[in-house]
Tab-separated table of C-alpha atoms in Angstrom:
chain	number	residue	atom	x	y	z
T	1	MET	CA	-21.831	52.179	-71.922
T	2	SER	CA	-22.572	49.892	-69.057
T	3	ASP	CA	-22.301	46.148	-69.278
T	4	GLY	CA	-26.043	46.007	-68.871
T	5	PHE	CA	-26.618	43.017	-66.746
T	6	GLY	CA	-29.551	43.259	-64.422
T	7	LEU	CA	-29.923	47.001	-64.283
T	8	GLU	CA	-33.463	47.307	-65.558
T	9	PRO	CA	-36.392	45.628	-63.870
T	10	THR	CA	-38.497	42.995	-65.534
T	11	PRO	CA	-41.019	44.934	-67.618
T	12	SER	CA	-44.558	45.233	-66.333
T	13	VAL	CA	-47.075	43.247	-68.347
T	14	ASP	CA	-50.011	44.661	-70.279
T	15	PRO	CA	-52.307	41.818	-71.450
T	16	ALA	CA	-52.581	43.065	-75.022
T	17	GLU	CA	-48.865	43.578	-75.231
T	18	GLN	CA	-48.326	40.179	-73.672
T	19	GLN	CA	-50.461	38.567	-76.382
T	20	ALA	CA	-48.495	40.384	-79.077
T	21	GLY	CA	-45.294	39.203	-77.390
T	22	ASP	CA	-46.596	35.626	-77.371
T	23	ARG	CA	-47.400	35.836	-81.079
T	24	LEU	CA	-43.987	37.214	-81.852
T	25	ASP	CA	-42.420	34.462	-79.798
T	26	ALA	CA	-44.347	31.820	-81.694
T	27	SER	CA	-43.288	33.289	-85.030
T	28	ILE	CA	-39.645	33.336	-83.897
T	29	GLU	CA	-39.956	29.742	-82.805
T	30	ALA	CA	-41.520	28.741	-86.123
T	31	ARG	CA	-39.139	31.005	-88.067
T	32	THR	CA	-42.073	32.281	-90.050
T	33	ALA	CA	-41.517	35.970	-89.504
T	34	VAL	CA	-42.509	38.306	-92.319
T	35	ASP	CA	-41.469	41.369	-90.316
T	36	PRO	CA	-38.174	42.598	-91.830
T	37	VAL	CA	-36.655	43.305	-88.424
T	38	VAL	CA	-37.389	39.843	-87.122
T	39	ALA	CA	-36.346	38.312	-90.408
T	40	ALA	CA	-33.015	40.182	-90.193
T	41	LEU	CA	-32.512	39.061	-86.609
T	42	LEU	CA	-33.328	35.501	-87.564
T	43	ALA	CA	-30.849	35.773	-90.442
T	44	GLU	CA	-28.255	36.957	-87.892
T	45	GLY	CA	-28.997	33.831	-85.973
T	46	GLN	CA	-28.087	31.789	-89.026
T	47	ALA	CA	-24.784	33.557	-89.730
T	48	ASP	CA	-21.954	31.228	-90.549
T	49	VAL	CA	-19.139	30.981	-88.043
T	50	PRO	CA	-15.753	32.020	-89.420
T	51	ALA	CA	-13.407	29.083	-89.837
T	52	SER	CA	-10.859	30.824	-87.598
T	53	VAL	CA	-13.308	30.692	-84.683
T	54	VAL	CA	-14.077	27.037	-85.231
T	55	ALA	CA	-10.405	26.162	-85.431
T	56	ARG	CA	-9.441	28.222	-82.387
T	57	VAL	CA	-12.236	26.866	-80.200
T	58	GLY	CA	-11.549	23.333	-81.416
T	59	ALA	CA	-7.936	23.697	-80.289
T	60	VAL	CA	-9.062	25.025	-76.905
T	61	VAL	CA	-11.467	22.118	-76.381
T	62	ALA	CA	-8.904	19.567	-77.542
T	63	ALA	CA	-6.297	20.923	-75.120
T	64	ALA	CA	-8.667	21.309	-72.187
T	65	ARG	CA	-8.788	18.940	-69.285
T	66	PRO	CA	-11.939	18.903	-67.215
T	67	VAL	CA	-11.373	19.782	-63.586
T	68	PRO	CA	-12.748	16.905	-61.570
T	69	ARG	CA	-15.706	17.593	-59.400
T	70	PRO	CA	-14.523	18.150	-55.874
T	71	THR	CA	-15.120	15.094	-53.751
T	72	SER	CA	-17.751	15.358	-51.087
T	73	ALA	CA	-15.127	14.377	-48.492
T	74	GLY	CA	-12.924	17.248	-49.599
T	75	ALA	CA	-15.814	19.692	-49.512
T	76	ARG	CA	-16.785	18.422	-46.056
T	77	ALA	CA	-13.226	18.850	-44.786
T	78	ARG	CA	-13.147	22.426	-46.034
T	79	ARG	CA	-16.511	23.070	-44.403
T	80	HIS	CA	-15.161	21.840	-41.095
T	81	ALA	CA	-12.154	24.116	-41.399
T	82	GLN	CA	-14.468	27.011	-42.188
T	83	ILE	CA	-16.532	26.281	-39.083
T	84	ALA	CA	-13.378	26.294	-36.974
T	85	ALA	CA	-12.330	29.553	-38.645
T	86	ALA	CA	-15.748	31.022	-37.826
T	87	VAL	CA	-15.428	30.092	-34.163
T	88	LEU	CA	-11.898	31.473	-33.921
T	89	GLY	CA	-12.904	34.631	-35.741
T	90	PHE	CA	-15.834	35.142	-33.363
T	91	ALA	CA	-13.524	34.705	-30.386
T	92	PHE	CA	-11.028	37.189	-31.799
T	93	PHE	CA	-13.835	39.653	-32.476
T	94	ASN	CA	-15.007	39.419	-28.864
T	95	HIS	CA	-11.464	39.777	-27.682
T	96	ALA	CA	-11.013	42.870	-29.859
T	97	THR	CA	-14.195	44.391	-28.469
T	98	GLY	CA	-12.919	43.903	-24.949
T	99	GLN	CA	-9.555	45.409	-25.819
T	100	LEU	CA	-11.079	48.444	-27.514
T	101	PHE	CA	-13.986	49.239	-25.218
T	102	LEU	CA	-13.377	47.518	-21.844
T	103	GLY	CA	-9.636	47.990	-21.508
T	104	HIS	CA	-9.859	49.757	-18.132
T	105	TRP	CA	-12.069	47.060	-16.674
T	106	VAL	CA	-9.943	44.192	-18.063
T	107	ALA	CA	-6.775	45.764	-16.611
T	108	ARG	CA	-8.430	46.206	-13.246
T	109	GLN	CA	-9.736	42.628	-13.149
T	110	THR	CA	-6.371	41.167	-14.109
T	111	HIS	CA	-4.465	43.476	-11.761
T	112	GLY	CA	-2.564	44.859	-14.696
T	113	VAL	CA	-1.773	48.382	-15.903
T	114	TYR	CA	-4.054	49.933	-18.490
T	115	ASP	CA	-2.147	51.260	-21.470
T	116	ALA	CA	-4.552	52.720	-24.032
T	117	HIS	CA	-2.026	52.595	-26.837
T	118	SER	CA	-1.335	48.863	-26.437
T	119	TYR	CA	-4.937	47.974	-25.844
T	120	VAL	CA	-6.259	49.846	-28.899
T	121	GLU	CA	-3.556	48.614	-31.231
T	122	GLY	CA	-3.955	45.061	-29.956
T	123	GLY	CA	-7.693	45.342	-30.515
T	124	VAL	CA	-7.210	46.570	-34.071
T	125	ALA	CA	-4.866	43.674	-34.818
T	126	LEU	CA	-7.449	41.240	-33.451
T	127	LEU	CA	-10.107	42.789	-35.665
T	128	ALA	CA	-7.839	42.287	-38.674
T	129	LEU	CA	-7.389	38.629	-37.763
T	130	ALA	CA	-11.154	38.248	-37.310
T	131	ALA	CA	-11.689	39.793	-40.737
T	132	VAL	CA	-9.310	37.325	-42.383
T	133	LEU	CA	-11.046	34.422	-40.678
T	134	ALA	CA	-14.463	35.735	-41.681
T	135	THR	CA	-13.280	35.941	-45.267
T	136	ALA	CA	-12.173	32.325	-45.121
T	137	VAL	CA	-15.652	31.389	-43.949
T	138	ARG	CA	-17.052	32.909	-47.150
T	139	ARG	CA	-14.193	31.927	-49.511
T	140	SER	CA	-12.433	28.647	-48.875
T	141	ARG	CA	-9.362	29.725	-50.867
T	142	TRP	CA	-8.605	32.057	-47.922
T	143	LEU	CA	-8.324	29.134	-45.543
T	144	ASP	CA	-4.551	28.938	-46.003
T	145	VAL	CA	-4.102	32.582	-45.010
T	146	ALA	CA	-6.620	32.223	-42.174
T	147	ALA	CA	-4.846	29.201	-40.771
T	148	LEU	CA	-1.356	30.649	-41.091
T	149	ALA	CA	-2.445	33.889	-39.384
T	150	GLY	CA	-5.046	32.617	-36.965
T	151	VAL	CA	-3.550	29.386	-35.606
T	152	PRO	CA	-0.310	30.807	-34.146
T	153	ALA	CA	-2.159	33.823	-32.791
T	154	GLY	CA	-4.887	31.672	-31.210
T	155	LEU	CA	-2.390	29.314	-29.604
T	156	ALA	CA	-0.280	32.196	-28.345
T	157	TYR	CA	-3.296	33.901	-26.818
T	158	ALA	CA	-4.253	30.629	-25.138
T	159	VAL	CA	-0.797	30.173	-23.602
T	160	HIS	CA	-0.483	33.813	-22.630
T	161	GLY	CA	-3.943	34.318	-21.159
T	162	ALA	CA	-4.897	30.956	-19.666
T	163	ALA	CA	-3.724	32.167	-16.255
T	164	GLU	CA	-6.390	34.848	-16.314
T	165	ILE	CA	-8.868	32.168	-15.312
T	166	THR	CA	-8.016	32.858	-11.657
T	167	GLY	CA	-8.591	36.612	-11.840
T	168	LEU	CA	-10.992	37.065	-14.701
T	169	THR	CA	-12.969	33.921	-15.515
T	170	TRP	CA	-14.501	35.428	-18.619
T	171	GLY	CA	-11.058	36.353	-19.982
T	172	GLY	CA	-9.622	32.951	-19.163
T	173	LEU	CA	-12.429	31.222	-20.966
T	174	LEU	CA	-11.996	33.494	-23.954
T	175	HIS	CA	-8.301	32.724	-24.169
T	176	GLY	CA	-8.966	29.014	-23.746
T	177	SER	CA	-11.609	29.043	-26.463
T	178	GLU	CA	-9.182	30.839	-28.785
T	179	GLY	CA	-6.652	28.097	-28.170
T	180	LEU	CA	-9.135	25.308	-28.766
T	181	ALA	CA	-10.532	26.946	-31.918
T	182	ALA	CA	-6.983	27.516	-33.189
T	183	ALA	CA	-6.096	23.850	-32.608
T	184	ALA	CA	-9.330	22.798	-34.331
T	185	LEU	CA	-8.589	25.086	-37.271
T	186	CYS	CA	-5.062	23.678	-37.511
T	187	LEU	CA	-6.318	20.076	-37.626
T	188	THR	CA	-9.242	20.660	-39.990
T	189	TRP	CA	-7.168	22.858	-42.303
T	190	TRP	CA	-4.407	20.239	-42.476
T	191	ARG	CA	-7.062	17.591	-43.250
T	192	ALA	CA	-8.678	19.765	-45.936
T	193	ARG	CA	-5.336	20.283	-47.598
T	194	ARG	CA	-4.987	16.573	-48.159
T	195	TYR	CA	-7.814	16.612	-50.608
T	196	ALA	CA	-7.205	17.873	-54.100
T	197	ARG	CA	-8.885	21.199	-54.554
T	198	ALA	CA	-10.785	22.238	-57.663
T	199	PRO	CA	-10.045	25.896	-58.496
T	200	ASP	CA	-13.503	26.484	-59.956
T	201	SER	CA	-15.295	25.094	-56.944
T	202	GLU	CA	-14.767	28.255	-54.942
T	203	GLU	CA	-18.281	29.606	-55.503
T	204	GLU	CA	-19.733	26.347	-54.241
T	205	ALA	CA	-17.687	26.344	-51.053
R	1	VAL	CA	-11.588	15.519	-73.087
R	2	PRO	CA	-14.794	13.526	-73.202
R	3	ASP	CA	-16.286	12.804	-76.574
R	4	GLU	CA	-19.518	14.444	-75.487
R	5	LEU	CA	-17.691	17.744	-75.002
R	6	ALA	CA	-16.256	17.591	-78.511
R	7	ALA	CA	-19.738	16.967	-79.857
R	8	VAL	CA	-21.135	19.825	-77.771
R	9	TYR	CA	-18.483	22.146	-79.115
R	10	GLN	CA	-19.317	21.271	-82.714
R	11	GLN	CA	-23.005	21.697	-82.111
R	12	HIS	CA	-22.901	24.939	-80.110
R	13	VAL	CA	-19.864	26.902	-81.202
R	14	ALA	CA	-22.004	28.798	-83.713
R	15	SER	CA	-24.692	29.869	-81.263
R	16	VAL	CA	-22.135	30.963	-78.655
R	17	TRP	CA	-20.226	32.946	-81.263
R	18	ARG	CA	-23.429	34.576	-82.587
R	19	TYR	CA	-24.428	35.561	-79.066
R	20	ALA	CA	-20.975	36.999	-78.360
R	21	ARG	CA	-21.013	38.875	-81.663
R	22	ALA	CA	-24.331	40.488	-80.764
R	23	ARG	CA	-23.012	41.615	-77.386
R	24	LEU	CA	-19.501	42.791	-78.235
R	25	PRO	CA	-17.991	45.487	-80.410
R	26	ASP	CA	-16.240	43.386	-83.032
R	27	HIS	CA	-15.480	39.969	-84.397
R	28	ALA	CA	-12.116	39.695	-82.670
R	29	ASP	CA	-13.697	40.229	-79.254
R	30	ALA	CA	-16.454	37.756	-80.075
R	31	GLU	CA	-13.825	35.205	-81.050
R	32	ASP	CA	-11.917	35.740	-77.803
R	33	VAL	CA	-15.052	35.401	-75.748
R	34	THR	CA	-16.211	32.310	-77.612
R	35	SER	CA	-12.867	30.698	-77.001
R	36	GLU	CA	-12.988	31.585	-73.296
R	37	VAL	CA	-16.528	30.237	-72.987
R	38	PHE	CA	-15.452	26.829	-74.244
R	39	ALA	CA	-12.296	26.878	-72.165
R	40	ARG	CA	-14.433	27.434	-69.052
R	41	ALA	CA	-17.002	24.858	-70.227
R	42	ALA	CA	-14.240	22.270	-70.710
R	43	ARG	CA	-12.886	22.891	-67.215
R	44	ALA	CA	-16.345	22.697	-65.678
R	45	TRP	CA	-17.656	19.868	-67.850
R	46	ASP	CA	-17.822	17.428	-64.937
R	47	ARG	CA	-20.171	19.786	-63.159
R	48	TYR	CA	-22.698	20.117	-65.988
R	49	ASP	CA	-25.951	18.554	-64.869
R	50	PRO	CA	-28.392	17.801	-67.720
R	51	ALA	CA	-31.234	17.665	-65.238
R	52	ARG	CA	-30.841	21.390	-64.625
R	53	GLY	CA	-31.259	22.468	-68.273
R	54	SER	CA	-30.062	22.036	-71.806
R	55	VAL	CA	-26.394	22.233	-72.620
R	56	GLY	CA	-27.135	25.236	-74.835
R	57	ALA	CA	-28.626	27.131	-71.898
R	58	TRP	CA	-25.668	26.085	-69.725
R	59	LEU	CA	-23.224	27.439	-72.320
R	60	ALA	CA	-25.289	30.599	-72.673
R	61	GLY	CA	-25.084	31.081	-68.917
R	62	ILE	CA	-21.293	30.776	-69.074
R	63	ALA	CA	-21.224	33.130	-72.053
R	64	HIS	CA	-23.359	35.636	-70.148
R	65	HIS	CA	-20.757	35.709	-67.368
R	66	VAL	CA	-17.782	35.834	-69.732
R	67	VAL	CA	-19.328	38.778	-71.583
R	68	ALA	CA	-20.045	40.524	-68.281
R	69	ASP	CA	-16.410	39.973	-67.282
R	70	TRP	CA	-15.299	41.327	-70.657
R	71	TRP	CA	-17.326	44.515	-70.161
R	72	ARG	CA	-16.012	44.932	-66.620
R	73	ARG	CA	-12.442	44.814	-67.853
R	74	ARG	CA	-13.170	47.128	-70.758
R	75	PRO	CA	-13.182	50.943	-70.753
R	76	PRO	CA	-16.820	52.089	-70.584
R	77	GLU	CA	-16.629	54.255	-73.720
R	78	GLU	CA	-16.340	51.256	-76.034
R	79	PRO	CA	-19.194	51.760	-78.544
R	80	LEU	CA	-21.355	48.806	-79.365
R	81	ALA	CA	-22.434	50.532	-82.553
R	82	GLY	CA	-19.029	49.597	-83.894
R	83	ALA	CA	-20.447	46.122	-84.193
R	84	ALA	CA	-22.184	47.024	-87.428
R	85	GLU	CA	-20.267	44.569	-89.500
R	86	THR	CA	-21.855	42.708	-92.281
R	87	ALA	CA	-23.172	39.267	-91.530
R	88	PRO	CA	-22.043	36.397	-93.694
R	89	ALA	CA	-24.756	35.635	-96.181
R	90	ALA	CA	-26.969	32.639	-95.760
R	91	ALA	CA	-27.317	30.173	-98.555
R	92	GLY	CA	-29.849	30.840	-101.331
R	93	ASP	CA	-30.440	33.400	-104.053
R	94	PRO	CA	-27.441	35.811	-104.033
R	95	ALA	CA	-29.733	38.834	-104.523
R	96	ASP	CA	-31.905	37.827	-101.561
R	97	ALA	CA	-28.790	37.156	-99.583
R	98	LEU	CA	-27.508	40.665	-100.269
R	99	VAL	CA	-30.784	42.177	-99.097
R	100	ARG	CA	-30.685	40.051	-95.986
R	101	VAL	CA	-27.111	41.099	-95.271
R	102	ASP	CA	-28.073	44.750	-95.693
R	103	ASP	CA	-31.058	44.383	-93.359
R	104	ALA	CA	-29.000	42.485	-90.834
R	105	ALA	CA	-26.292	45.148	-90.870
R	106	GLN	CA	-28.933	47.824	-90.401
R	107	VAL	CA	-30.525	45.994	-87.491
R	108	ARG	CA	-27.164	45.380	-85.858
R	109	ARG	CA	-26.298	49.052	-86.178
R	110	HIS	CA	-29.490	49.910	-84.306
R	111	LEU	CA	-28.977	47.450	-81.503
R	112	SER	CA	-27.281	50.260	-79.605
R	113	THR	CA	-30.651	51.992	-79.249
R	114	LEU	CA	-31.864	49.174	-77.043
R	115	THR	CA	-31.410	49.006	-73.321
R	116	ASP	CA	-28.646	46.687	-72.210
R	117	ARG	CA	-31.137	44.166	-70.928
R	118	GLU	CA	-33.136	44.228	-74.159
R	119	ARG	CA	-29.954	43.758	-76.144
R	120	GLU	CA	-29.000	40.853	-73.945
R	121	ALA	CA	-32.413	39.241	-74.434
R	122	VAL	CA	-32.178	39.707	-78.201
R	123	ALA	CA	-28.674	38.257	-78.257
R	124	LEU	CA	-29.765	35.226	-76.273
R	125	ARG	CA	-32.988	34.663	-78.239
R	126	PHE	CA	-31.698	35.199	-81.750
R	127	GLY	CA	-27.925	34.805	-81.386
R	128	ALA	CA	-27.715	31.919	-78.969
R	129	GLY	CA	-30.988	30.504	-80.254
R	130	LEU	CA	-32.414	29.940	-76.749
R	131	SER	CA	-36.086	29.522	-76.048
R	132	SER	CA	-37.835	32.294	-74.094
R	133	ALA	CA	-37.874	30.113	-71.013
R	134	GLU	CA	-34.111	29.638	-71.294
R	135	VAL	CA	-33.578	33.358	-71.908
R	136	GLY	CA	-35.620	34.025	-68.760
R	137	GLU	CA	-33.509	31.545	-66.833
R	138	VAL	CA	-30.245	33.198	-67.850
R	139	LEU	CA	-31.585	36.676	-67.070
R	140	GLY	CA	-33.327	35.621	-63.871
R	141	ILE	CA	-36.817	36.545	-65.043
R	142	SER	CA	-39.939	34.644	-66.068
R	143	ASP	CA	-40.312	33.371	-69.618
R	144	ALA	CA	-43.222	35.817	-70.043
R	145	GLY	CA	-40.866	38.574	-68.978
R	146	ALA	CA	-38.284	37.357	-71.468
R	147	ARG	CA	-40.895	37.351	-74.251
R	148	MET	CA	-41.833	40.923	-73.385
R	149	LEU	CA	-38.230	42.054	-73.411
R	150	VAL	CA	-37.732	40.604	-76.874
R	151	TYR	CA	-41.059	41.980	-78.081
R	152	ARG	CA	-40.255	45.495	-76.875
R	153	ALA	CA	-36.743	45.294	-78.319
R	154	VAL	CA	-38.100	44.295	-81.706
R	155	ALA	CA	-40.759	47.023	-81.563
R	156	LYS	CA	-38.108	49.576	-80.708
R	157	LEU	CA	-35.880	48.458	-83.560
R	158	ARG	CA	-38.834	48.555	-85.930
R	159	GLN	CA	-39.641	52.118	-84.834
R	160	VAL	CA	-36.053	53.319	-85.131
R	161	MET	CA	-35.684	51.842	-88.590
R	162	ALA	CA	-38.974	53.328	-89.728
R	163	ASP	CA	-37.910	56.775	-88.512
R	164	GLU	CA	-34.639	56.594	-90.410
């Protein structure tokens, strides 16, 4: 048996049937049903709650502590970190594309040696980093993972590749943007962590 | 915990439990789900916005998700027909009450003949005591659509019981 949420479409409406549905609805509302099925369903809606349920739920409510609504400043800080993660992820994705599909050209432009094995595996690793960052853009609880993985990598790429600017301007700019985005992610993530996070606010992030 | 939440619990525990009972195989599951609904409601209480709907509809929305989670975690072969337990009798003439209990048990046994969406609409309308507009809101359909779902569900139950 399926859970049955949202599998069937909203039924099409026949005017006569709609009127009958309206009448039934009015009788349910007024609790004046003479139909035994409706009367039985209405009786079900009057069933007494077992004392065990009342006691158990009462204990749950008494012990519960509402989670405070996340502050707008905290939400804004997370949003900034997510934007930085998006930029860094985009840069990594572009870098991965270059590694995977333009390796020969990149090697030639930087006067290096093309090694397919290194280029492909480096490209795959960059794609994985980009995927983590993209996840953090959707789910703020991934920001910790994204920052811990993305910031060192972004800074390392910046340091390692900045010199490319003389041989391959495009590559140098890409490395530089990775470094800047990584630094931005580091700062915004650190700032976001200062705000108390509400566990249930994930869907809103 | 705010006083309002305690008042909400006292006012709505019955409707949430009745809804859960109509959607789940047995009383123990309904009790677990009811408890979880109020645990989530308590945690999210600060985020409840009365301008967006009644507290009953808000709780029903939470219950809808908790029940969906319950079914996701559950093996698919769990039969809903096992829910045919007798309903506690309402106050009044004991003979009438017995007849009502018998009818209610019969109706509950036949809920499994409904589509899942019809059963959900019936549970929200009769169990949770929501209006058609609120049922539609929880299910993401118009209130006319919700009325038709309930109407067709009742017609189907009537037919199945007549054929028996």
